[in-house]
CSV table of C-alpha atoms and ligand atoms in Angstrom, one decimal:
chain,number,residue,atom,x,y,z
S,747,MET,CA,161.1,36.5,37.2
S,748,VAL,CA,157.8,38.1,36.4
S,749,ARG,CA,157.4,42.0,35.5
S,750,ILE,CA,155.4,44.1,37.5
S,751,MET,CA,152.7,45.5,34.7
S,752,THR,CA,150.1,47.2,37.0
S,753,ASP,CA,150.2,50.2,39.6
S,754,SER,CA,148.8,48.6,42.4
S,755,GLN,CA,147.6,52.1,43.8
S,756,ARG,CA,145.3,53.0,40.7
S,757,VAL,CA,141.6,53.2,42.2
S,758,ASP,CA,139.7,53.8,39.2
S,759,SER,CA,138.5,50.9,36.7
S,760,SER,CA,135.9,50.1,34.7
S,761,SER,CA,133.5,48.0,37.2
S,762,GLY,CA,134.0,50.7,39.8
S,763,LEU,CA,135.1,48.3,41.9
S,764,ASN,CA,138.3,48.2,44.6
S,765,LEU,CA,139.8,46.0,46.9
S,766,PHE,CA,141.2,47.7,49.9
S,767,PHE,CA,143.7,45.7,52.3
S,768,HIS,CA,143.2,45.8,56.3
S,769,GLY,CA,145.9,43.7,56.8
S,770,CYS,CA,148.6,41.3,54.8
S,771,GLY,CA,150.0,39.3,57.3
S,772,SER,CA,150.3,35.5,58.0
S,773,GLY,CA,148.5,34.2,61.2
S,774,GLY,CA,151.9,33.7,63.5
S,775,HIS,CA,153.2,37.3,62.2
S,776,LEU,CA,150.8,39.9,62.5
S,777,SER,CA,152.8,42.8,62.3
S,778,LEU,CA,151.1,43.2,58.8
S,779,GLY,CA,147.8,42.9,60.6
S,780,SER,CA,145.3,39.6,60.0
S,781,ALA,CA,144.6,39.2,56.2
S,782,ALA,CA,141.4,40.8,55.6
S,783,ALA,CA,140.0,43.1,52.7
S,784,THR,CA,137.2,45.4,51.5
S,785,VAL,CA,135.4,45.2,48.4
S,786,GLU,CA,134.2,48.8,47.9
S,787,GLN,CA,132.5,50.9,45.5
S,788,GLN,CA,133.6,54.8,45.3
S,789,GLY,CA,134.7,54.6,48.5
S,790,THR,CA,131.8,53.0,49.9
S,791,PRO,CA,132.1,49.5,51.5
S,792,LEU,CA,130.2,46.6,50.0
S,793,LEU,CA,131.7,43.2,51.5
S,794,LEU,CA,134.6,42.4,54.0
S,795,ILE,CA,136.1,39.6,53.5
S,796,ASP,CA,137.2,37.8,56.6
S,797,CYS,CA,137.6,39.4,60.0
S,798,GLY,CA,140.5,38.4,62.4
S,799,PRO,CA,142.1,40.3,65.2
S,800,GLY,CA,142.2,44.1,64.3
S,801,THR,CA,140.4,43.9,61.2
S,802,LEU,CA,137.4,45.7,62.6
S,803,ALA,CA,139.2,48.3,64.0
S,804,SER,CA,140.9,48.9,60.4
S,805,PHE,CA,137.4,48.8,58.9
S,806,GLN,CA,136.1,51.6,61.2
S,807,GLN,CA,139.0,53.8,61.1
S,808,ARG,CA,138.4,54.0,57.2
S,809,TYR,CA,134.7,54.0,56.6
S,810,GLN,CA,133.5,55.2,60.0
S,811,CYS,CA,130.9,52.7,60.2
S,812,LEU,CA,130.4,48.7,60.7
S,813,PRO,CA,130.6,46.4,57.8
S,814,PRO,CA,127.6,46.3,55.7
S,815,ALA,CA,128.3,42.7,55.1
S,816,LEU,CA,131.0,40.1,55.6
S,817,PHE,CA,132.0,37.0,53.7
S,818,ILE,CA,134.1,34.4,55.8
S,819,SER,CA,136.9,32.0,53.9
S,820,HIS,CA,137.5,29.6,56.5
S,821,ALA,CA,137.4,29.5,60.3
S,822,HIS,CA,140.6,30.2,61.8
S,823,MET,CA,141.0,32.6,64.3
S,824,ASP,CA,143.1,35.0,62.4
S,825,HIS,CA,139.9,35.2,60.0
S,826,ILE,CA,137.2,35.1,62.3
S,827,ALA,CA,138.1,36.4,65.8
S,828,ASP,CA,136.7,40.0,65.6
S,829,LEU,CA,133.4,38.5,64.8
S,830,GLU,CA,133.0,38.3,68.7
S,831,ILE,CA,133.8,42.4,69.0
S,832,LEU,CA,131.4,42.9,65.9
S,833,THR,CA,128.3,40.8,67.4
S,834,VAL,CA,128.1,43.2,70.3
S,835,ARG,CA,128.6,46.3,68.3
S,836,ALA,CA,126.2,45.5,66.0
S,837,ARG,CA,123.8,45.1,68.7
S,838,LEU,CA,124.6,48.1,70.2
S,839,ALA,CA,124.5,50.3,67.3
S,840,GLY,CA,121.2,48.8,66.2
S,841,VAL,CA,122.5,47.5,63.0
S,842,ALA,CA,122.0,44.2,63.2
S,843,PRO,CA,121.5,41.7,61.7
S,844,ILE,CA,124.4,42.0,59.4
S,845,PRO,CA,124.3,39.8,56.3
S,846,LEU,CA,127.0,37.2,56.9
S,847,PHE,CA,128.2,34.7,53.8
S,848,VAL,CA,129.6,31.8,55.2
S,849,PRO,CA,130.5,28.4,53.1
S,850,LEU,CA,128.0,25.9,54.0
S,851,SER,CA,130.7,23.4,55.5
S,852,ILE,CA,132.5,25.4,57.6
S,853,ILE,CA,129.1,26.5,59.4
S,854,THR,CA,129.3,23.9,62.4
S,855,THR,CA,133.0,24.8,62.9
S,856,LEU,CA,132.4,28.7,63.0
S,857,HIS,CA,129.3,28.1,65.4
S,858,GLN,CA,131.6,26.0,67.7
S,859,ARG,CA,134.6,28.3,68.1
S,860,LEU,CA,132.7,31.7,68.5
S,861,ALA,CA,128.8,31.4,68.8
S,862,THR,CA,129.2,28.9,72.2
S,863,TYR,CA,130.4,31.3,74.4
S,864,PRO,CA,128.1,31.2,77.5
S,865,GLY,CA,126.4,35.0,78.0
S,866,THR,CA,128.0,37.0,74.8
S,867,MET,CA,127.0,40.2,76.4
S,868,ALA,CA,127.7,40.9,79.9
S,869,GLU,CA,124.2,43.0,79.6
S,870,GLY,CA,122.4,39.7,78.6
S,871,ASP,CA,119.5,39.1,76.3
S,872,HIS,CA,122.1,38.4,73.5
S,873,ASN,CA,123.3,35.5,71.4
S,874,PHE,CA,125.8,35.4,68.8
S,875,TRP,CA,123.8,34.9,65.9
S,876,GLN,CA,121.4,37.9,66.5
S,877,ALA,CA,123.8,40.2,65.3
S,878,PHE,CA,124.2,38.3,62.2
S,879,GLN,CA,121.9,37.3,59.1
S,880,LEU,CA,123.7,34.3,58.8
S,881,LEU,CA,123.5,33.0,54.7
S,882,PRO,CA,124.9,29.6,54.0
S,883,VAL,CA,126.8,29.5,50.8
S,884,THR,CA,127.1,26.4,48.5
S,885,ASP,CA,128.2,27.7,45.1
S,886,GLY,CA,127.6,31.3,45.2
S,887,PHE,CA,125.5,34.1,46.4
S,888,ILE,CA,124.0,37.2,45.1
S,889,TRP,CA,124.8,40.6,46.7
S,890,GLN,CA,124.4,44.0,45.7
S,891,GLN,CA,123.2,43.1,42.4
S,892,ARG,CA,126.4,40.8,41.5
S,893,GLN,CA,127.0,37.2,41.6
S,894,TRP,CA,129.7,36.2,43.7
S,895,GLN,CA,131.0,32.3,43.4
S,896,ILE,CA,133.0,30.3,46.0
S,897,HIS,CA,135.6,27.8,44.7
S,898,ALA,CA,137.3,25.4,47.3
S,899,THR,CA,141.0,25.6,48.2
S,900,ARG,CA,143.6,23.6,49.8
S,901,HIS,CA,144.4,24.8,52.8
S,902,HIS,CA,144.1,22.1,55.8
S,903,ALA,CA,140.9,19.8,55.5
S,904,PRO,CA,139.3,19.4,52.3
S,905,GLY,CA,136.2,21.8,52.0
S,906,SER,CA,137.2,23.9,54.9
S,907,SER,CA,138.7,26.8,52.9
S,908,TYR,CA,137.3,28.8,49.9
S,909,ALA,CA,138.2,31.4,47.5
S,910,LEU,CA,135.9,34.3,46.5
S,911,HIS,CA,135.5,35.1,42.9
S,912,LEU,CA,133.4,38.0,41.3
S,913,ALA,CA,133.4,36.6,37.3
S,914,GLY,CA,135.9,39.3,35.5
S,915,THR,CA,136.4,41.4,38.2
S,916,LEU,CA,137.9,40.0,41.3
S,917,PHE,CA,139.7,36.5,42.3
S,918,TYR,CA,140.8,36.4,46.4
S,919,SER,CA,142.4,33.2,47.1
S,920,GLY,CA,142.0,33.2,51.1
S,921,ASP,CA,144.6,31.0,52.5
S,922,THR,CA,145.9,28.0,50.4
S,923,ARG,CA,148.3,26.0,48.6
S,924,PRO,CA,148.7,26.6,44.9
S,925,ILE,CA,145.3,25.9,43.0
S,926,PRO,CA,146.1,26.0,39.4
S,927,GLU,CA,143.2,23.8,38.6
S,928,VAL,CA,140.6,26.5,40.1
S,929,MET,CA,142.6,29.0,38.3
S,930,ALA,CA,143.0,27.4,34.8
S,931,HIS,CA,138.9,26.4,35.0
S,932,CYS,CA,137.3,29.2,36.8
S,933,LEU,CA,138.7,32.3,35.8
S,934,LYS,CA,136.4,34.3,33.2
S,935,GLY,CA,139.7,37.0,32.3
S,936,GLY,CA,139.9,40.3,33.5
S,937,GLU,CA,140.0,39.4,36.9
S,938,ARG,CA,142.3,41.0,39.3
S,939,LEU,CA,144.3,38.1,41.4
S,940,PHE,CA,144.9,38.0,44.9
S,941,HIS,CA,146.7,34.9,45.8
S,942,ASP,CA,148.3,33.7,49.3
S,943,CYS,CA,152.0,33.4,49.4
S,944,GLY,CA,154.9,33.6,51.8
S,945,LEU,CA,158.6,33.6,51.1
S,946,HIS,CA,158.7,29.6,52.0
S,947,ALA,CA,156.2,27.4,51.4
S,948,ASN,CA,154.7,25.2,54.1
S,949,PRO,CA,151.6,22.7,54.3
S,950,SER,CA,149.1,25.3,54.7
S,951,HIS,CA,150.4,28.2,52.5
S,952,THR,CA,151.7,29.1,49.3
S,953,GLY,CA,155.5,30.0,48.7
S,954,LEU,CA,157.5,31.8,46.4
S,955,GLU,CA,158.9,28.7,44.9
S,956,ASP,CA,155.7,27.1,44.4
S,957,LEU,CA,154.3,29.9,42.1
S,958,ALA,CA,157.1,29.1,39.2
S,959,ARG,CA,156.4,25.5,39.3
S,960,GLU,CA,152.5,25.8,39.5
S,961,TYR,CA,151.4,28.8,37.4
S,962,PRO,CA,152.0,30.0,33.8
S,963,GLU,CA,153.8,33.2,33.3
S,964,THR,CA,151.2,34.9,31.8
S,965,LEU,CA,149.0,34.1,35.3
S,966,ARG,CA,152.0,35.1,37.6
S,967,GLN,CA,152.3,38.6,36.1
S,968,GLN,CA,148.8,39.4,37.1
S,969,LEU,CA,149.2,37.9,40.7
S,970,VAL,CA,148.9,40.3,43.8
S,971,LEU,CA,150.5,38.6,46.8
S,972,TYR,CA,149.4,38.8,50.4
S,973,HIS,CA,149.5,36.7,53.4
S,974,TYR,CA,153.2,36.7,54.1
S,975,ALA,CA,155.1,36.8,57.5
S,976,ASN,CA,156.7,40.5,57.6
S,977,GLU,CA,157.9,43.5,55.5
S,978,GLN,CA,161.2,42.0,54.6
S,979,ASP,CA,159.5,38.9,53.0
S,980,GLY,CA,157.3,41.0,51.4
S,981,GLU,CA,160.3,43.1,49.8
S,982,GLN,CA,161.7,39.7,48.7
S,983,LEU,CA,158.7,38.9,46.8
S,984,ARG,CA,158.6,42.0,45.2
S,985,GLN,CA,162.2,41.9,44.3
S,986,ALA,CA,161.2,38.5,42.7
S,987,GLY,CA,159.0,40.6,40.2
S,988,TYR,CA,155.5,40.3,41.8
S,989,GLN,CA,153.2,42.9,43.2
S,990,VAL,CA,152.8,42.8,46.7
S,991,ALA,CA,150.0,44.2,48.5
S,992,ARG,CA,150.7,46.0,51.9
S,993,PRO,CA,148.3,47.0,54.6
S,994,GLY,CA,146.3,50.0,53.6
S,995,ASP,CA,146.9,49.4,49.8
S,996,CYS,CA,143.8,49.9,47.7
S,997,PHE,CA,143.7,48.3,44.3
S,998,ALA,CA,141.5,48.9,41.5
S,999,LEU,CA,139.5,45.7,40.2
S,1000,GLY,CA,137.9,44.6,36.9
S,1001,ALA,CA,139.3,44.6,33.3
S,1002,SER,CA,140.9,48.2,32.5
S,1003,GLN,CA,142.9,48.3,36.0
S,1004,ALA,CA,146.2,48.2,33.7
H,426,ZN,ZN1,144.2,29.9,57.7
């Protein structure tokens, strides 16, 4: 049992950054939306993390614009499918190319899954990548005067899924089994921690029973869980003492979050 120590709805922080959740669901159960979130600064979107089915509609509803930049954690469809819509909307809106940060090792898969469809736009004269500025990422990247890092996680094949990390501010696990070695060695202190977790563990994702075995209590107290099957499962995670994100939640990031 861990105790909730912070108010998930507070959106003022020393970093000035918040994380807004468009969806918190797991791939096979989309009643909570595709897992995706936007790092925003005083209501202005900085970086969209993942873009699965429904993410773009949620983004445009909140910000009334297209994403200014995206980071893709991995190439499962519940994290990339809306890029097909975005490439067309960006072209029509005249805002292309949109910076798209993609871990180097998943670019081939991303290309094969989304960019090879013949005749991307019915109007012609368009291919998938024209709407994006592809920015391959090895260890990290600079965006909006900040140094973002990525860390390989445990989700299907090695080197196919990555966490996003802004030192002292944000750690977003992406889809993963527990990664205690990453959390122990890479966190700088002060990060708000968002972690994949469903009610039951499986070979692709973290489950409630994993947390107590893999992470110390001080770290578990700081976790905000997302990527679970449905609202009932989310409630059970909450009853176990954890913070749990809901679609539409906005979390303050950085050291003064509590
Ligand atoms: Zn996945």
